CSV table of C-alpha atoms in Angstrom, one decimal:
chain,number,residue,atom,x,y,z
A,11,MET,CA,1.8,23.6,-7.7
A,12,ALA,CA,-0.5,25.6,-5.6
A,13,SER,CA,-4.1,25.4,-6.7
A,14,PRO,CA,-4.8,28.4,-9.1
A,15,PRO,CA,-8.2,30.0,-9.7
A,16,GLN,CA,-10.5,28.4,-12.2
A,17,ASP,CA,-9.5,28.8,-15.8
A,18,PHE,CA,-6.0,29.8,-14.7
A,19,THR,CA,-3.9,27.0,-16.1
A,20,LEU,CA,-0.4,26.0,-15.0
A,21,ILE,CA,1.8,24.1,-17.5
A,22,GLY,CA,4.3,21.4,-16.5
A,23,LEU,CA,7.5,21.1,-18.5
A,24,CYS,CA,10.6,18.8,-18.3
A,25,ASP,CA,13.2,20.6,-16.1
A,26,GLY,CA,16.2,18.3,-16.1
A,27,ASP,CA,17.1,14.8,-14.7
A,28,LEU,CA,16.5,14.1,-11.1
A,29,ASP,CA,19.7,12.3,-10.2
A,30,PRO,CA,19.3,10.7,-6.8
A,31,ASN,CA,23.0,10.9,-6.2
A,32,ARG,CA,22.9,14.7,-6.5
A,33,HIS,CA,19.4,15.7,-5.6
A,34,ARG,CA,17.1,14.4,-2.8
A,35,SER,CA,13.4,14.8,-3.7
A,36,SER,CA,10.7,15.3,-1.1
A,37,TYR,CA,6.9,15.3,-1.1
A,38,GLN,CA,7.1,19.0,-2.2
A,39,THR,CA,8.9,18.0,-5.4
A,40,ASN,CA,7.0,17.9,-8.7
A,41,LYS,CA,8.5,15.1,-10.7
A,42,VAL,CA,8.1,12.3,-13.2
A,43,GLY,CA,9.1,8.7,-12.4
A,44,GLY,CA,11.3,7.5,-9.7
A,45,HIS,CA,9.9,6.4,-6.4
A,46,PRO,CA,7.0,8.3,-4.8
A,47,ASP,CA,7.8,10.6,-1.9
A,48,TRP,CA,4.9,10.2,0.6
A,49,LEU,CA,3.9,12.8,3.1
A,50,PRO,CA,4.9,12.3,6.8
A,51,GLY,CA,2.4,10.0,8.5
A,52,ILE,CA,1.2,8.4,5.2
A,53,SER,CA,1.7,4.7,4.9
A,54,ARG,CA,3.7,3.7,1.8
A,55,GLN,CA,1.5,2.5,-1.0
A,56,CYS,CA,2.2,-0.3,-3.5
A,57,PRO,CA,-0.8,-0.1,-5.9
A,58,ARG,CA,-1.5,-2.8,-8.4
A,59,CYS,CA,-3.2,-3.0,-11.7
A,60,GLY,CA,-7.0,-3.4,-11.7
A,61,CYS,CA,-6.8,-5.6,-14.9
A,62,CYS,CA,-3.8,-8.0,-14.3
A,63,GLY,CA,-2.8,-7.4,-10.7
A,64,ALA,CA,0.8,-6.4,-11.6
A,65,PRO,CA,2.5,-3.7,-9.5
A,66,LEU,CA,2.1,-0.3,-11.0
A,67,ALA,CA,4.9,2.1,-12.0
A,68,HIS,CA,5.0,5.6,-10.5
A,69,VAL,CA,4.4,8.0,-13.3
A,70,VAL,CA,3.9,11.5,-11.8
A,71,GLN,CA,4.1,13.2,-8.4
A,72,VAL,CA,2.5,16.6,-8.0
A,73,TYR,CA,2.6,18.8,-4.9
A,74,CYS,CA,-0.7,20.7,-5.0
A,75,PRO,CA,-1.8,22.4,-1.7
A,76,LEU,CA,-5.1,24.3,-1.9
A,77,ASP,CA,-5.3,28.0,-1.4
A,78,ALA,CA,-5.8,29.1,2.3
A,79,SER,CA,-5.5,25.4,3.4
A,80,PRO,CA,-3.3,24.5,6.4
A,81,SER,CA,-2.5,21.1,4.9
A,82,HIS,CA,0.1,19.7,2.5
A,83,ARG,CA,-1.5,17.9,-0.4
A,84,ASN,CA,-0.1,15.5,-3.0
A,85,LEU,CA,-1.3,13.6,-6.1
A,86,HIS,CA,0.5,10.4,-7.2
A,87,LEU,CA,-0.3,8.8,-10.6
A,88,PHE,CA,0.5,5.1,-11.2
A,89,ALA,CA,0.1,3.0,-14.4
A,90,CYS,CA,0.6,-0.6,-15.6
A,91,LEU,CA,3.2,-1.1,-18.3
A,92,ARG,CA,1.9,-4.4,-19.7
A,93,ALA,CA,0.8,-4.3,-23.3
A,94,GLU,CA,-2.5,-5.9,-22.7
A,95,CYS,CA,-3.4,-3.2,-20.1
A,96,SER,CA,-2.2,-0.3,-22.2
A,97,GLY,CA,-4.8,2.5,-22.5
A,98,ARG,CA,-7.2,0.9,-20.0
A,99,ALA,CA,-8.4,3.2,-17.2
A,100,GLU,CA,-8.4,0.2,-14.8
A,101,SER,CA,-4.7,0.1,-15.2
A,102,TRP,CA,-4.2,3.6,-13.8
A,103,ARG,CA,-4.6,4.8,-10.2
A,104,ALA,CA,-4.5,8.3,-8.8
A,105,LEU,CA,-3.9,8.6,-5.1
A,106,ARG,CA,-4.4,11.8,-3.1
A,107,SER,CA,-2.8,12.3,0.3
A,108,GLN,CA,-2.9,15.2,2.8
A,109,ALA,CA,-1.2,16.1,6.1
A,110,LEU,CA,-1.6,19.1,8.4
A,111,ASP,CA,1.4,21.4,8.2
A,112,ALA,CA,3.6,20.8,11.3
A,113,ARG,CA,4.0,24.5,11.9
A,114,VAL,CA,0.2,24.9,12.1
A,115,THR,CA,0.1,22.0,14.5
A,116,ALA,CA,2.8,23.5,16.7
A,117,ALA,CA,1.2,26.9,16.7
A,118,THR,CA,-2.2,25.4,17.6
A,119,THR,CA,-0.7,23.4,20.4
A,120,ALA,CA,1.2,26.4,21.8
A,121,THR,CA,-2.0,28.5,22.0
A,122,MET,CA,-4.0,25.8,23.7
A,123,PRO,CA,-4.7,26.4,27.4
A,124,ALA,CA,-3.0,24.0,29.8
A,125,PRO,CA,-5.3,21.5,31.4
A,126,ALA,CA,-6.3,22.0,35.0
A,127,GLN,CA,-4.0,20.2,37.4
A,128,GLU,CA,-6.8,18.9,39.5
A,129,ALA,CA,-8.5,17.2,36.6
A,130,PRO,CA,-5.8,15.3,34.5
A,131,LEU,CA,-6.9,13.6,31.3
A,132,PRO,CA,-7.3,9.9,31.6
A,133,LEU,CA,-5.0,7.6,29.7
A,134,THR,CA,-7.9,6.5,27.4
A,135,ALA,CA,-8.2,10.1,26.1
A,136,TRP,CA,-4.9,9.6,24.1
A,137,CYS,CA,-5.8,6.4,22.3
A,138,ASP,CA,-8.2,3.5,22.5
A,139,ALA,CA,-5.5,1.0,23.7
A,140,ALA,CA,-3.6,3.4,26.0
A,141,ASP,CA,-4.9,1.4,29.0
A,142,ASP,CA,-3.9,-2.0,27.5
A,143,TRP,CA,-0.1,-1.9,27.7
A,144,GLY,CA,0.3,-4.9,30.0
A,145,MET,CA,-0.6,-3.1,33.2
A,146,GLU,CA,-2.5,-5.0,35.9
A,147,GLU,CA,-6.0,-3.9,36.9
A,148,GLY,CA,-6.2,-2.1,40.3
A,149,GLY,CA,-2.7,-0.6,40.2
A,150,ASP,CA,-1.7,2.9,39.4
A,151,GLY,CA,0.3,1.6,36.4
A,152,SER,CA,3.6,3.4,37.0
A,153,GLY,CA,5.4,0.9,39.3
A,154,GLY,CA,4.2,-2.2,37.5
A,155,ALA,CA,5.3,-0.9,34.1
A,156,GLU,CA,8.7,0.1,35.4
A,157,GLU,CA,9.2,-3.3,37.0
A,158,ALA,CA,8.1,-5.1,33.9
A,159,ALA,CA,10.4,-3.1,31.7
A,160,ALA,CA,13.4,-3.7,34.0
A,161,SER,CA,12.6,-7.4,34.1
A,162,SER,CA,12.4,-7.6,30.4
A,163,GLU,CA,15.7,-5.8,29.9
A,164,ALA,CA,17.4,-8.0,32.3
A,165,GLU,CA,16.3,-11.2,30.6
A,166,ASP,CA,16.2,-10.3,26.9
A,167,GLY,CA,18.0,-7.0,26.6
A,168,PRO,CA,16.3,-3.6,25.7
A,169,ALA,CA,12.7,-4.0,24.7
A,170,LEU,CA,11.5,-2.7,21.3
A,171,SER,CA,8.8,-0.1,21.5
A,172,GLU,CA,5.5,-0.7,19.6
A,173,GLN,CA,6.6,2.0,17.1
A,174,ASP,CA,10.0,0.3,16.5
A,175,VAL,CA,8.2,-3.0,15.7
A,176,SER,CA,5.7,-1.3,13.5
A,177,SER,CA,8.4,0.5,11.6
A,178,GLY,CA,10.4,-2.6,11.1
A,179,LEU,CA,7.4,-4.5,9.8
A,180,GLN,CA,6.5,-1.7,7.4
A,181,GLY,CA,10.1,-1.5,6.1
A,182,LEU,CA,10.2,-5.3,5.5
A,183,CYS,CA,6.8,-5.2,3.7
A,184,LEU,CA,8.0,-2.3,1.6
A,185,GLU,CA,11.2,-3.9,0.6
A,186,GLU,CA,9.5,-7.1,-0.4
A,187,SER,CA,6.7,-5.4,-2.3
A,188,GLN,CA,9.1,-3.2,-4.3
A,189,GLU,CA,10.7,-6.2,-5.9
A,190,GLY,CA,9.6,-6.3,-9.6
A,191,VAL,CA,8.1,-2.8,-9.5
A,192,PRO,CA,9.1,-1.0,-12.7
A,193,VAL,CA,10.7,2.4,-12.2
A,194,PHE,CA,10.8,5.2,-14.8
A,195,ARG,CA,13.8,7.5,-15.1
A,196,SER,CA,13.1,10.5,-13.0
A,197,PHE,CA,13.2,14.2,-13.9
A,198,PHE,CA,11.9,17.5,-12.4
A,199,ILE,CA,8.7,19.2,-13.6
A,200,GLY,CA,9.1,22.9,-14.1
A,201,VAL,CA,5.9,24.9,-13.6
A,202,VAL,CA,4.9,28.0,-15.6
A,203,GLU,CA,1.7,29.9,-16.2
A,204,GLU,CA,0.1,29.3,-19.5
A,205,SER,CA,-0.4,33.0,-20.1
A,206,ASP,CA,3.3,33.7,-19.7
A,207,LEU,CA,4.1,31.2,-22.4
A,208,ARG,CA,1.6,32.5,-24.9
A,209,GLY,CA,2.8,36.1,-25.0
A,210,GLU,CA,1.7,37.9,-28.2
A,211,ASP,CA,-0.6,35.0,-29.2
A,212,ASP,CA,-2.6,35.6,-26.0
A,213,ASP,CA,-2.9,39.3,-26.9
A,214,LEU,CA,-4.1,38.4,-30.4
A,215,THR,CA,-6.7,36.0,-28.9
A,216,ARG,CA,-7.9,38.8,-26.7
A,217,ALA,CA,-8.1,41.2,-29.6
A,218,ARG,CA,-10.2,38.7,-31.6
A,219,GLU,CA,-12.5,38.2,-28.7
A,220,LEU,CA,-13.0,42.0,-28.4
A,221,LEU,CA,-13.8,42.1,-32.1
A,222,ARG,CA,-16.4,39.4,-31.8
A,223,GLN,CA,-18.0,41.2,-28.9
A,224,TYR,CA,-18.2,44.4,-31.0
A,225,GLU,CA,-19.8,42.5,-33.9
A,226,ARG,CA,-22.4,41.0,-31.6
A,227,ARG,CA,-23.2,44.3,-30.0
A,228,GLU,CA,-23.5,46.3,-33.2
A,229,GLY,CA,-25.1,43.5,-35.2
A,230,VAL,CA,-22.7,43.9,-38.1
A,231,ALA,CA,-19.5,42.1,-39.2
A,232,ALA,CA,-16.3,44.0,-39.1
A,233,GLY,CA,-15.7,43.2,-42.8
A,234,GLN,CA,-19.0,44.6,-43.8
A,235,LEU,CA,-18.3,47.7,-41.7
A,236,CYS,CA,-15.0,48.3,-43.5
A,237,SER,CA,-16.6,47.8,-46.9
A,238,SER,CA,-19.4,50.3,-46.2
A,239,GLU,CA,-16.7,52.9,-45.3
A,240,GLY,CA,-14.9,52.3,-48.6
A,241,GLY,CA,-12.0,50.5,-47.0
A,242,ASP,CA,-10.6,47.0,-47.5
A,243,SER,CA,-12.8,44.0,-46.9
A,244,GLY,CA,-10.8,43.2,-43.8
A,245,GLU,CA,-9.8,39.9,-42.3
A,246,LYS,CA,-12.6,37.5,-41.7
A,247,TYR,CA,-12.4,35.4,-38.6
A,248,GLU,CA,-14.1,32.2,-39.6
A,249,LYS,CA,-14.2,29.0,-37.7
A,250,THR,CA,-12.1,26.5,-39.7
A,251,ARG,CA,-13.3,23.0,-39.9
A,252,ALA,CA,-10.8,20.2,-39.6
A,253,ARG,CA,-10.4,18.5,-43.0
A,254,HIS,CA,-10.5,15.1,-41.4
A,255,GLY,CA,-13.8,15.9,-39.7
A,256,ASP,CA,-12.6,15.7,-36.1
A,257,ALA,CA,-13.1,19.2,-34.6
A,258,VAL,CA,-12.3,18.1,-31.0
A,259,PHE,CA,-8.9,16.7,-32.0
A,260,SER,CA,-8.2,19.8,-34.1
A,261,ARG,CA,-9.0,22.1,-31.2
A,262,PHE,CA,-6.7,20.0,-29.0
A,263,MET,CA,-3.8,20.2,-31.3
A,264,LYS,CA,-4.3,23.9,-31.9
A,265,LYS,CA,-4.4,24.6,-28.2
A,266,ILE,CA,-1.1,22.9,-27.5
A,267,SER,CA,0.6,23.9,-30.8
A,268,TRP,CA,2.3,26.9,-29.2
A,269,CYS,CA,3.9,24.7,-26.6
A,270,PRO,CA,3.9,21.1,-27.8
A,271,GLN,CA,6.5,20.0,-25.2
A,272,GLN,CA,4.1,20.5,-22.3
A,273,ILE,CA,3.7,17.3,-20.3
A,274,LEU,CA,1.1,18.3,-17.8
A,275,ARG,CA,-1.7,20.8,-17.5
A,276,TYR,CA,-3.1,21.8,-14.0
A,277,CYS,CA,-6.3,23.8,-13.4
A,278,ARG,CA,-8.3,22.6,-10.5
A,279,GLY,CA,-12.0,23.4,-11.1
A,280,GLY,CA,-11.2,24.4,-14.7
A,281,LYS,CA,-11.9,22.7,-18.1
A,282,PRO,CA,-9.8,19.9,-19.5
A,283,LEU,CA,-8.6,19.5,-23.1
A,284,PHE,CA,-10.3,16.5,-24.6
A,285,ILE,CA,-8.5,14.7,-27.4
A,286,SER,CA,-11.6,13.0,-28.8
A,287,GLU,CA,-15.4,13.4,-28.7
A,288,LEU,CA,-17.2,12.0,-25.7
A,289,SER,CA,-19.8,9.3,-26.4
A,290,SER,CA,-22.0,10.6,-23.6
A,291,ASN,CA,-22.5,13.3,-21.1
A,292,LEU,CA,-19.4,13.7,-18.9
A,293,ASP,CA,-21.4,14.7,-15.8
A,294,GLN,CA,-23.1,11.3,-16.0
A,295,MET,CA,-19.9,9.5,-16.4
A,296,LEU,CA,-18.2,11.1,-13.4
A,297,SER,CA,-18.7,9.0,-10.3
A,298,THR,CA,-18.9,10.6,-6.8
A,299,CYS,CA,-16.0,10.6,-4.4
A,300,GLY,CA,-15.6,7.1,-2.9
A,301,SER,CA,-14.6,8.6,0.4
A,302,CYS,CA,-17.3,11.2,1.2
A,303,GLY,CA,-19.8,10.7,-1.6
A,304,GLY,CA,-19.4,14.3,-2.8
A,305,SER,CA,-18.9,15.6,-6.4
A,306,ARG,CA,-15.6,15.6,-8.3
A,307,THR,CA,-13.9,18.3,-10.2
A,308,PHE,CA,-11.2,18.4,-12.9
A,309,GLU,CA,-7.7,19.0,-11.5
A,310,LEU,CA,-5.0,17.9,-14.0
A,311,GLN,CA,-4.2,16.0,-17.1
A,312,LEU,CA,-1.1,14.3,-18.6
A,313,MET,CA,-0.2,15.3,-22.1
A,314,PRO,CA,1.1,13.3,-25.2
A,315,ALA,CA,4.6,14.7,-24.9
A,316,LEU,CA,5.1,12.8,-21.7
A,317,VAL,CA,4.9,9.4,-23.4
A,318,SER,CA,8.3,9.6,-25.1
A,319,MET,CA,9.9,10.7,-21.9
A,320,LEU,CA,8.8,7.7,-19.8
A,321,GLN,CA,11.8,5.5,-20.1
A,322,ARG,CA,13.3,2.7,-18.0
A,323,GLU,CA,16.9,1.7,-17.7
A,324,ASP,CA,16.4,-1.7,-19.3
A,325,CYS,CA,14.1,-0.6,-22.2
A,326,SER,CA,12.3,2.3,-23.8
A,327,ALA,CA,8.8,3.6,-23.1
A,328,GLU,CA,6.1,1.0,-22.7
A,329,LEU,CA,3.2,3.3,-21.7
A,330,GLU,CA,0.8,4.6,-24.3
A,331,PHE,CA,-1.9,7.2,-23.9
A,332,GLY,CA,-3.4,10.3,-25.6
A,333,THR,CA,-4.3,12.2,-22.5
A,334,VAL,CA,-5.0,11.1,-18.9
A,335,LEU,CA,-7.4,13.3,-17.0
A,336,VAL,CA,-7.7,13.3,-13.2
A,337,TYR,CA,-10.9,14.3,-11.4
A,338,THR,CA,-10.6,14.8,-7.6
A,339,CYS,CA,-13.1,15.3,-4.7
A,340,THR,CA,-14.4,18.9,-4.9
A,341,ASN,CA,-14.2,19.2,-1.1
A,342,SER,CA,-10.8,17.5,-1.0
A,343,CYS,CA,-12.2,15.4,1.9
A,344,TRP,CA,-9.7,14.1,4.4
A,345,THR,CA,-9.6,12.3,7.7
A,346,LEU,CA,-6.9,13.9,9.9
A,347,GLY,CA,-4.4,11.4,11.0
A,348,SER,CA,-5.8,8.5,8.9
A,349,GLY,CA,-2.4,7.7,7.4
A,350,SER,CA,-4.0,6.5,4.2
A,351,THR,CA,-4.7,7.9,0.8
A,352,VAL,CA,-7.9,8.7,-1.1
A,353,GLU,CA,-8.3,7.2,-4.6
A,354,GLU,CA,-9.4,9.6,-7.2
A,355,LEU,CA,-10.8,9.2,-10.7
A,356,CYS,CA,-8.7,8.7,-13.9
A,357,PHE,CA,-10.1,9.2,-17.4
A,358,VAL,CA,-8.0,7.9,-20.3
A,359,GLN,CA,-8.4,9.0,-23.9
A,360,MET,CA,-6.3,7.2,-26.5
A,361,ASP,CA,-7.4,8.7,-29.9
A,362,PRO,CA,-10.4,10.2,-31.6
A,363,ASP,CA,-12.0,6.8,-31.9
A,364,GLN,CA,-11.5,5.4,-28.4
A,365,GLN,CA,-12.0,6.6,-24.8
A,366,LEU,CA,-11.9,4.6,-21.7
A,367,PHE,CA,-13.3,5.4,-18.3
A,368,LYS,CA,-12.7,4.1,-14.8
């Protein structure tokens, strides 16, 4: 899902089961459920519920690089399945990760001038601990290191590198932490443009907008104009009020009525669909980015149709929500090579009488 222009909405639809025996997903796969596919260089995350501390289930993975950006970019959404945490924003977590495209890195390296032979870079220029690999002070480092390695192999066999040890520990930690983590049945998310799905309805909406512009410009209603010319009274485009009094919920249902099976809406920098009235100003409720302190912008939201599709092998769906909105850092801040994720903001609305914010 590449980031579209503002007010240009992409729709996510169920696009078939993701059978791990037949398909191998990657960080570029848009999917629901299963295990998250992390970007290369990103440490594997095992987020826990902010309410009860239980491990969270992976709900959605979205590949969403920004236009003209050299970086890959992912959003992962997790949620707690315990009944007492249902609908609480503290039980949701949205993690953003980024990594520079390897092709860009290779091209940059290839175009860099070679360092002067008479002034080689010191070992400390590569990493802070490069000069702390067991080498004695005062030596050139090469002979001592080779002798130490040879002695180690002779006594204990081939020595493990620091990377091998780190990988082993990470794998052990991951294997232990994955125990008891609920996993939803996984399926692909197909992506289409909202305008392509609307078809004739979109043309009708455009025609009505043109009519309203004409009425405002001429200062006369189209129906009055037709009557003065001896024609029919014409169709009146009046704003219909919801009988139950909830105009926000009515607009929400009307907006998705032409495609009720949509499970996700993506429009970075656009406007979300609220399912209930906000009790206060949204701008005041949105916290700043916890990483850089900058502002946040709307990026995507999960839709009600997704609830019934979230199923586990041992039981049916346990997750309940009306809509889940995700706001991300406007600058999409990132520390190159950090290996960690940035937590974004989740906004959960359950019904017209309840909304929860994290």
